[in-house]
Amino acid sequence: MGESTKIRIIYQLKEALEFLSKTKTGAIITIENKDNLDLLRTDGVILNANISASLIISIFNKHAPLHDGAIIIRNNKIYYAATYYKITKKSIDNKYGARHRAAMGISEICDATTIVVSEENGGITIAKNGTFSPVLLENLQERLVNIFKDNN
């Protein structure tokens, strides 16, 4: 991926995540790495659309038909929307809901990175390799840069 593409994608994701966090709009965004997620997910609609903050915000709007489930970013595109993962089998804190359990589940079985926005408190959490890592808004850009650095 070219540097300008990477910068644009990071900017669009950051814009969307900041809006979703501030409006306490639940979201789950998985960034595919080397492992293909086709056999690790169910349902979903193939969009294969350019990544934009407005599209991500529209997808997760509570009144939109695709807001349930995750989006999967593949090859710098929003490939799937409204797709589902098996939830983790391990016991995790009750403060985490279905999105977090799904994010943990997918993070345990592949190398993708999943970002979750809580609709309870607007908090942003990254699930990777079976662990959760909370993200403060002021550190969001740096974390996104690292995700895209690791995925290349």
Coordinates of C-alpha atoms in Angstrom, one line a residue:
M1 CA 0.0 0.0 0.0
G2 CA 1.3 3.4 -0.9
E3 CA 2.1 5.9 1.8
S4 CA -0.6 8.4 0.7
T5 CA -3.3 5.6 0.7
K6 CA -2.2 4.5 4.2
I7 CA -2.4 8.1 5.4
R8 CA -5.9 8.6 3.9
I9 CA -7.2 5.3 5.4
I10 CA -5.8 6.1 8.8
Y11 CA -7.4 9.6 8.7
Q12 CA -10.8 8.2 7.6
L13 CA -10.8 5.5 10.3
K14 CA -9.7 8.0 12.9
E15 CA -12.5 10.4 11.9
A16 CA -15.1 7.6 12.0
L17 CA -13.9 6.2 15.3
E18 CA -13.9 9.6 17.0
F19 CA -17.4 10.3 15.9
L20 CA -18.7 6.8 16.9
S21 CA -17.0 7.2 20.3
K22 CA -18.4 10.6 21.0
T23 CA -21.9 9.6 20.0
K24 CA -21.6 6.2 21.8
T25 CA -22.5 4.4 18.6
G26 CA -21.5 0.7 18.9
A27 CA -19.1 -0.5 16.2
I28 CA -16.8 -3.4 15.3
I29 CA -14.2 -3.0 12.6
T30 CA -11.8 -5.8 11.7
I31 CA -8.7 -5.1 9.7
E32 CA -7.6 -8.2 7.9
N33 CA -4.0 -9.1 7.9
K34 CA -2.5 -12.2 6.3
D35 CA -5.2 -14.6 7.4
N36 CA -8.3 -14.6 5.2
L37 CA -11.5 -14.3 7.3
D38 CA -13.9 -15.8 4.8
L39 CA -14.2 -19.2 6.7
L40 CA -14.2 -17.5 10.1
R41 CA -17.3 -15.4 9.7
T42 CA -21.0 -15.8 8.8
D43 CA -23.5 -13.7 7.0
G44 CA -22.5 -10.3 5.8
V45 CA -22.9 -8.2 2.7
I46 CA -20.0 -7.7 0.3
L47 CA -19.5 -3.9 -0.3
N48 CA -15.9 -3.8 -1.6
A49 CA -16.1 0.0 -1.1
N50 CA -13.5 2.7 -0.6
I51 CA -12.9 3.5 3.1
S52 CA -14.5 6.7 4.2
A53 CA -15.5 8.0 7.6
S54 CA -19.0 8.9 6.3
L55 CA -19.6 5.3 5.0
I56 CA -18.4 3.8 8.3
I57 CA -20.6 6.1 10.3
S58 CA -23.6 5.4 8.1
I59 CA -23.1 1.6 8.4
F60 CA -23.1 1.7 12.2
N61 CA -26.0 4.2 12.5
K62 CA -28.4 2.4 14.8
H63 CA -31.3 2.8 12.3
A64 CA -29.3 1.4 9.3
P65 CA -30.0 -2.2 8.3
L66 CA -26.3 -3.1 8.3
H67 CA -25.4 -1.7 11.8
D68 CA -25.3 -5.1 13.5
G69 CA -22.2 -7.2 13.1
A70 CA -18.8 -6.2 11.9
I71 CA -17.2 -4.6 8.9
I72 CA -14.0 -6.2 7.5
I73 CA -11.4 -4.1 5.9
R74 CA -9.5 -6.1 3.2
N75 CA -7.0 -4.7 0.7
N76 CA -7.8 -1.2 1.8
K77 CA -11.5 -1.5 1.1
I78 CA -14.5 -2.1 3.3
Y79 CA -15.1 -5.6 2.0
Y80 CA -17.9 -6.9 4.3
A81 CA -20.5 -5.3 6.4
A82 CA -22.9 -6.9 8.9
T83 CA -20.8 -10.0 9.3
Y84 CA -20.6 -12.1 12.4
Y85 CA -17.9 -14.1 14.4
K86 CA -18.1 -16.8 16.9
I87 CA -17.8 -15.3 20.4
T88 CA -14.9 -16.1 22.7
K89 CA -15.2 -19.1 24.9
K90 CA -13.1 -17.6 27.6
S91 CA -14.7 -15.8 30.5
I92 CA -14.3 -12.0 30.1
D93 CA -15.4 -9.2 32.3
N94 CA -19.1 -8.5 32.4
K95 CA -18.5 -4.9 31.4
Y96 CA -17.9 -6.2 27.9
G97 CA -20.9 -6.9 25.6
A98 CA -21.5 -9.0 22.5
R99 CA -19.3 -6.9 20.2
H100 CA -16.3 -7.2 22.5
R101 CA -16.9 -11.0 22.9
A102 CA -17.0 -11.3 19.1
A103 CA -13.9 -9.2 18.7
M104 CA -12.1 -11.4 21.3
G105 CA -13.3 -14.5 19.5
I106 CA -12.0 -13.5 16.1
S107 CA -8.7 -12.2 17.6
E108 CA -8.0 -15.7 19.2
I109 CA -8.2 -17.5 15.8
C110 CA -6.5 -15.2 13.3
D111 CA -4.0 -12.4 12.9
A112 CA -6.5 -9.6 12.2
T113 CA -6.9 -6.6 14.4
T114 CA -10.4 -5.7 15.6
I115 CA -11.4 -2.3 16.9
V116 CA -14.6 -2.0 19.0
V117 CA -16.5 1.1 20.1
S118 CA -18.7 0.5 23.1
E119 CA -22.2 1.9 22.9
E120 CA -22.3 1.9 26.8
N121 CA -19.5 4.4 27.3
G122 CA -18.0 5.2 23.8
G123 CA -14.7 3.6 24.8
I124 CA -12.5 2.2 22.1
T125 CA -10.8 -1.1 22.5
I126 CA -8.5 -3.0 20.2
A127 CA -8.6 -6.9 20.2
K128 CA -5.5 -8.6 18.9
N129 CA -4.0 -12.0 19.6
G130 CA -6.6 -12.8 22.3
T131 CA -6.0 -9.6 24.3
F132 CA -7.9 -6.3 24.8
S133 CA -6.1 -3.0 24.8
P134 CA -8.1 0.2 25.5
V135 CA -7.3 3.2 23.4
L136 CA -7.6 6.9 24.5
L137 CA -8.8 9.2 21.7
E138 CA -5.6 11.2 21.9
N139 CA -3.6 8.0 21.1
L140 CA -5.9 6.8 18.4
Q141 CA -4.0 8.0 15.4
E142 CA -0.7 6.5 16.7
R143 CA -2.4 3.2 17.4
L144 CA -3.9 3.1 13.8
V145 CA -0.5 3.9 12.3
N146 CA 0.9 1.0 14.2
I147 CA -1.9 -1.3 13.1
F148 CA -1.2 -0.5 9.4
K149 CA 2.6 -0.7 10.0
D150 CA 2.2 -4.2 11.5
N151 CA -0.1 -5.4 8.7
N152 CA 2.3 -4.8 5.9

